[in-house]
CSV table of C-alpha atoms in Angstrom, one decimal:
chain,number,residue,atom,x,y,z
A,1491,MET,CA,53.8,21.7,-43.5
A,1492,ILE,CA,55.4,19.9,-40.4
A,1493,ALA,CA,52.9,21.9,-36.8
A,1494,SER,CA,54.6,19.9,-34.6
A,1495,VAL,CA,56.2,16.2,-34.0
A,1496,SER,CA,55.7,13.6,-30.5
A,1497,GLY,CA,57.7,10.8,-29.8
A,1498,GLU,CA,60.8,9.5,-28.1
A,1499,VAL,CA,63.7,11.7,-28.2
A,1500,LEU,CA,66.8,9.6,-29.1
A,1501,SER,CA,69.9,12.7,-28.5
A,1502,LEU,CA,70.3,15.8,-27.1
A,1503,ARG,CA,73.2,18.2,-28.1
A,1504,LEU,CA,73.3,22.2,-27.4
A,1505,ASP,CA,71.4,23.1,-31.3
A,1506,SER,CA,69.1,20.0,-31.7
A,1507,ALA,CA,67.3,17.1,-30.4
A,1508,VAL,CA,67.2,13.9,-32.4
A,1509,VAL,CA,62.1,12.7,-31.5
A,1510,GLU,CA,61.2,9.3,-33.4
A,1511,VAL,CA,58.5,10.0,-35.2
A,1512,GLY,CA,57.0,6.5,-36.6
A,1513,GLY,CA,60.6,4.6,-36.4
A,1514,VAL,CA,62.0,7.3,-38.2
A,1515,GLY,CA,64.0,9.9,-35.8
A,1516,ILE,CA,63.6,13.9,-37.1
A,1517,SER,CA,66.2,16.2,-36.3
A,1518,VAL,CA,64.7,19.6,-34.3
A,1519,ILE,CA,66.5,22.6,-34.5
A,1520,ALA,CA,65.8,24.5,-31.1
A,1521,THR,CA,66.7,27.4,-29.1
A,1522,PRO,CA,68.6,26.4,-24.9
A,1523,ALA,CA,65.3,27.4,-23.7
A,1524,THR,CA,63.1,24.4,-26.0
A,1525,LEU,CA,65.7,22.0,-25.4
A,1526,LYS,CA,65.9,21.9,-21.1
A,1527,ASP,CA,63.1,20.0,-20.2
A,1528,LEU,CA,63.7,17.3,-23.0
A,1529,ARG,CA,65.3,13.6,-22.2
A,1530,VAL,CA,66.4,11.0,-24.0
A,1531,GLY,CA,64.2,8.4,-23.3
A,1532,GLY,CA,61.3,10.5,-22.6
A,1533,ASP,CA,58.2,11.7,-24.6
A,1534,THR,CA,57.7,15.0,-26.5
A,1535,THR,CA,55.6,17.9,-28.7
A,1536,LEU,CA,57.3,19.8,-29.8
A,1537,HIS,CA,55.6,22.9,-31.6
A,1538,THR,CA,57.5,22.7,-35.5
A,1539,SER,CA,58.0,25.1,-37.8
A,1540,LEU,CA,59.8,22.9,-41.4
A,1541,VAL,CA,62.2,25.8,-43.5
A,1542,VAL,CA,63.0,24.8,-46.7
A,1543,ARG,CA,65.8,25.8,-48.9
A,1544,GLU,CA,66.6,24.8,-52.4
A,1545,ASP,CA,69.4,22.4,-50.7
A,1546,SER,CA,67.8,21.7,-47.7
A,1547,LEU,CA,64.7,20.9,-45.2
A,1548,THR,CA,65.2,22.0,-41.5
A,1549,LEU,CA,63.1,21.0,-38.9
A,1550,TYR,CA,63.0,23.9,-36.1
A,1551,GLY,CA,61.7,22.8,-32.5
A,1552,PHE,CA,59.7,25.2,-30.2
A,1553,ALA,CA,57.9,24.8,-26.5
A,1554,THR,CA,55.0,26.4,-27.4
A,1555,ASP,CA,53.3,27.7,-30.6
A,1556,ASP,CA,53.2,30.6,-28.9
A,1557,GLU,CA,57.3,30.4,-30.0
A,1558,ARG,CA,56.6,28.5,-32.6
A,1559,GLU,CA,54.1,31.5,-34.1
A,1560,ALA,CA,57.2,33.8,-33.1
A,1561,PHE,CA,59.8,32.3,-34.9
A,1562,VAL,CA,57.6,32.6,-38.1
A,1563,VAL,CA,56.7,35.8,-38.2
A,1564,LEU,CA,59.5,37.0,-37.0
A,1565,GLN,CA,60.9,35.6,-40.7
A,1566,THR,CA,59.1,38.7,-41.9
A,1567,VAL,CA,61.5,40.8,-40.9
A,1568,SER,CA,64.1,41.9,-43.8
A,1569,GLY,CA,67.3,40.3,-43.3
A,1570,VAL,CA,65.8,38.2,-40.7
A,1571,GLY,CA,66.3,34.3,-41.2
A,1572,PRO,CA,65.6,31.2,-39.6
A,1573,ARG,CA,68.9,31.2,-37.6
A,1574,LEU,CA,68.3,35.0,-36.1
A,1575,ALA,CA,65.3,34.5,-35.8
A,1576,LEU,CA,66.0,31.5,-33.5
A,1577,ALA,CA,68.3,33.8,-31.9
A,1578,ILE,CA,66.1,36.2,-31.4
A,1579,LEU,CA,63.4,33.3,-29.2
A,1580,ALA,CA,66.9,32.3,-27.4
A,1581,VAL,CA,67.8,35.4,-25.6
A,1582,HIS,CA,63.3,37.5,-25.8
A,1583,ARG,CA,60.4,34.9,-24.9
A,1584,PRO,CA,57.9,36.0,-26.8
A,1585,GLU,CA,56.2,38.4,-24.0
A,1586,ALA,CA,59.5,40.1,-23.7
A,1587,LEU,CA,59.9,40.4,-27.1
A,1588,ARG,CA,56.4,42.2,-27.6
A,1589,ARG,CA,56.8,44.1,-24.6
A,1590,ALA,CA,60.7,45.0,-26.2
A,1591,VAL,CA,59.0,45.6,-29.4
A,1592,ALA,CA,55.8,47.7,-27.7
A,1593,ALA,CA,58.5,50.1,-25.9
A,1594,GLU,CA,60.8,50.5,-29.4
A,1595,ASP,CA,63.7,48.9,-26.5
A,1596,LEU,CA,66.3,49.1,-29.0
A,1597,THR,CA,68.5,48.3,-26.2
A,1598,ALA,CA,66.9,44.8,-25.2
A,1599,LEU,CA,66.9,43.7,-28.7
A,1600,MET,CA,70.1,44.8,-29.1
A,1601,LYS,CA,71.5,41.9,-27.7
A,1602,VAL,CA,70.8,39.0,-29.8
A,1603,PRO,CA,74.0,39.0,-31.4
A,1604,GLY,CA,73.5,40.3,-35.3
A,1605,ILE,CA,71.3,43.0,-34.7
A,1606,GLY,CA,72.6,45.7,-34.8
A,1607,LYS,CA,71.4,49.8,-33.6
A,1608,LYS,CA,69.2,49.0,-38.3
A,1609,GLY,CA,68.4,46.4,-37.1
A,1610,ALA,CA,66.3,47.0,-34.3
A,1611,GLN,CA,64.3,50.0,-35.6
A,1612,ARG,CA,63.5,47.5,-38.7
A,1613,MET,CA,62.6,44.7,-36.8
A,1614,VAL,CA,60.0,47.8,-34.3
A,1615,LEU,CA,59.2,49.5,-37.6
A,1616,GLU,CA,58.2,45.7,-39.0
A,1617,LEU,CA,56.9,43.7,-36.7
A,1618,GLY,CA,54.3,46.2,-35.5
A,1619,ASP,CA,51.7,45.3,-33.4
A,1620,ARG,CA,52.6,41.8,-35.1
A,1621,LEU,CA,53.9,39.8,-32.5
A,1622,GLY,CA,50.4,40.4,-30.4
A,1623,VAL,CA,50.3,43.3,-27.4
A,1624,PRO,CA,52.2,42.4,-24.4
A,1625,THR,CA,50.1,41.7,-21.2
A,1626,GLY,CA,51.1,40.1,-17.4
A,1627,ALA,CA,53.9,41.9,-15.5
A,1628,GLY,CA,57.4,42.0,-16.7
A,1629,ALA,CA,60.3,44.5,-17.9
A,1630,ALA,CA,61.4,44.1,-21.5
A,1631,SER,CA,63.8,41.6,-21.7
A,1632,GLY,CA,64.7,40.3,-18.7
A,1633,SER,CA,62.5,37.7,-17.6
A,1634,GLY,CA,63.4,36.3,-21.5
A,1635,SER,CA,67.0,34.9,-20.9
A,1636,PRO,CA,67.0,31.3,-21.7
A,1637,ALA,CA,67.4,28.7,-19.9
A,1638,ALA,CA,70.4,25.7,-19.6
A,1639,LEU,CA,69.5,22.4,-21.6
A,1640,ALA,CA,70.4,19.5,-19.5
A,1641,VAL,CA,72.5,17.6,-22.0
A,1642,GLY,CA,75.0,14.7,-20.9
A,1643,ALA,CA,77.8,16.5,-22.5
A,1644,PRO,CA,81.4,16.5,-22.7
A,1645,SER,CA,82.9,18.3,-19.9
A,1646,THR,CA,84.5,21.0,-21.4
A,1647,SER,CA,84.6,24.0,-22.5
A,1648,ALA,CA,84.8,23.6,-26.8
A,1649,PRO,CA,80.6,22.3,-26.8
A,1650,VAL,CA,79.3,25.6,-24.9
A,1651,VAL,CA,81.5,27.8,-27.2
A,1652,GLU,CA,80.3,26.5,-30.0
A,1653,ALA,CA,76.5,26.1,-29.4
A,1654,LEU,CA,76.9,30.0,-28.7
A,1655,GLU,CA,78.2,30.2,-32.4
A,1656,GLY,CA,75.1,28.2,-34.0
A,1657,LEU,CA,72.9,30.6,-32.1
A,1658,GLY,CA,75.0,33.6,-33.8
A,1659,TRP,CA,78.0,35.0,-31.4
A,1660,SER,CA,81.1,35.5,-32.5
A,1661,ALA,CA,84.2,33.2,-31.6
A,1662,ARG,CA,85.2,35.8,-29.8
A,1663,GLN,CA,82.5,37.1,-28.3
A,1664,ALA,CA,81.1,33.2,-27.1
A,1665,GLN,CA,85.2,32.4,-25.8
A,1666,ASP,CA,85.2,35.7,-23.7
A,1667,ALA,CA,82.2,34.9,-21.9
A,1668,VAL,CA,83.8,31.2,-20.9
A,1669,GLY,CA,86.2,32.5,-20.2
A,1670,SER,CA,84.8,34.9,-17.8
A,1671,VAL,CA,82.5,32.4,-16.3
A,1672,LEU,CA,85.2,30.3,-15.7
A,1673,ALA,CA,87.5,32.6,-14.2
A,1674,GLU,CA,85.1,33.4,-11.7
A,1675,ASP,CA,83.3,29.7,-10.5
A,1676,GLU,CA,86.2,26.9,-12.1
A,1677,GLY,CA,83.9,24.4,-11.2
A,1678,LEU,CA,81.7,24.7,-14.0
A,1679,ALA,CA,84.4,23.4,-16.0
A,1680,GLY,CA,83.4,19.8,-15.3
A,1681,ASP,CA,79.1,22.0,-16.3
A,1682,THR,CA,78.3,21.9,-19.2
A,1683,PRO,CA,75.1,23.1,-19.0
A,1684,ALA,CA,75.4,25.4,-15.9
A,1685,LEU,CA,78.7,26.7,-18.5
A,1686,LEU,CA,76.7,27.5,-21.1
A,1687,ARG,CA,73.1,28.7,-18.8
A,1688,SER,CA,76.6,31.8,-17.4
A,1689,ALA,CA,77.5,32.3,-20.2
A,1690,LEU,CA,73.9,33.0,-22.3
A,1691,GLN,CA,73.3,34.9,-19.0
A,1692,ARG,CA,76.2,37.3,-19.6
A,1693,LEU,CA,76.2,37.6,-23.2
A,1694,GLY,CA,72.5,38.7,-22.5
A,1695,ARG,CA,73.3,41.5,-20.2
A,1696,ARG,CA,76.7,43.2,-23.0
């Protein structure tokens, strides 16, 4: 198991980073919250989880080991694969997720694209306290909104829509969210990170 990678960030995309480790560029898929602090040319250490499939080896990276552990535990829920687990963590940080599960807050869990009422109920039932006991103060879901990632992407909404689709929202949901944000502030059309952040926040409120 590849538990972590450390090295220089060679490139950044809206849903992944390439980190040079021992002269090899390793692609790591991550949430916007994890990617937001990375900079091309800077050094980083990401806690990782390797997902092995018959036709692929995919590495998922996280800023903290807590996030990585939550990612692994989430995949033990029936119907939750790595992509959906990542989408869950894009909407809820681990502590917010613990609170939502402990409080059986189905509304908060259903903010995740791909999670309906039955899926939320299944998460509550199957996770129990396996994510750990929630600590500290704060709302079950509000503090878990993902931040924007600082990536030098083209000044267009297309990459933002693509990133949202990659996190599980439908093309229509992604386009509607981006369109609504741009209707309120046209200036965001030239700021991909800010546009992604605003679209994620809008989707998270639904």
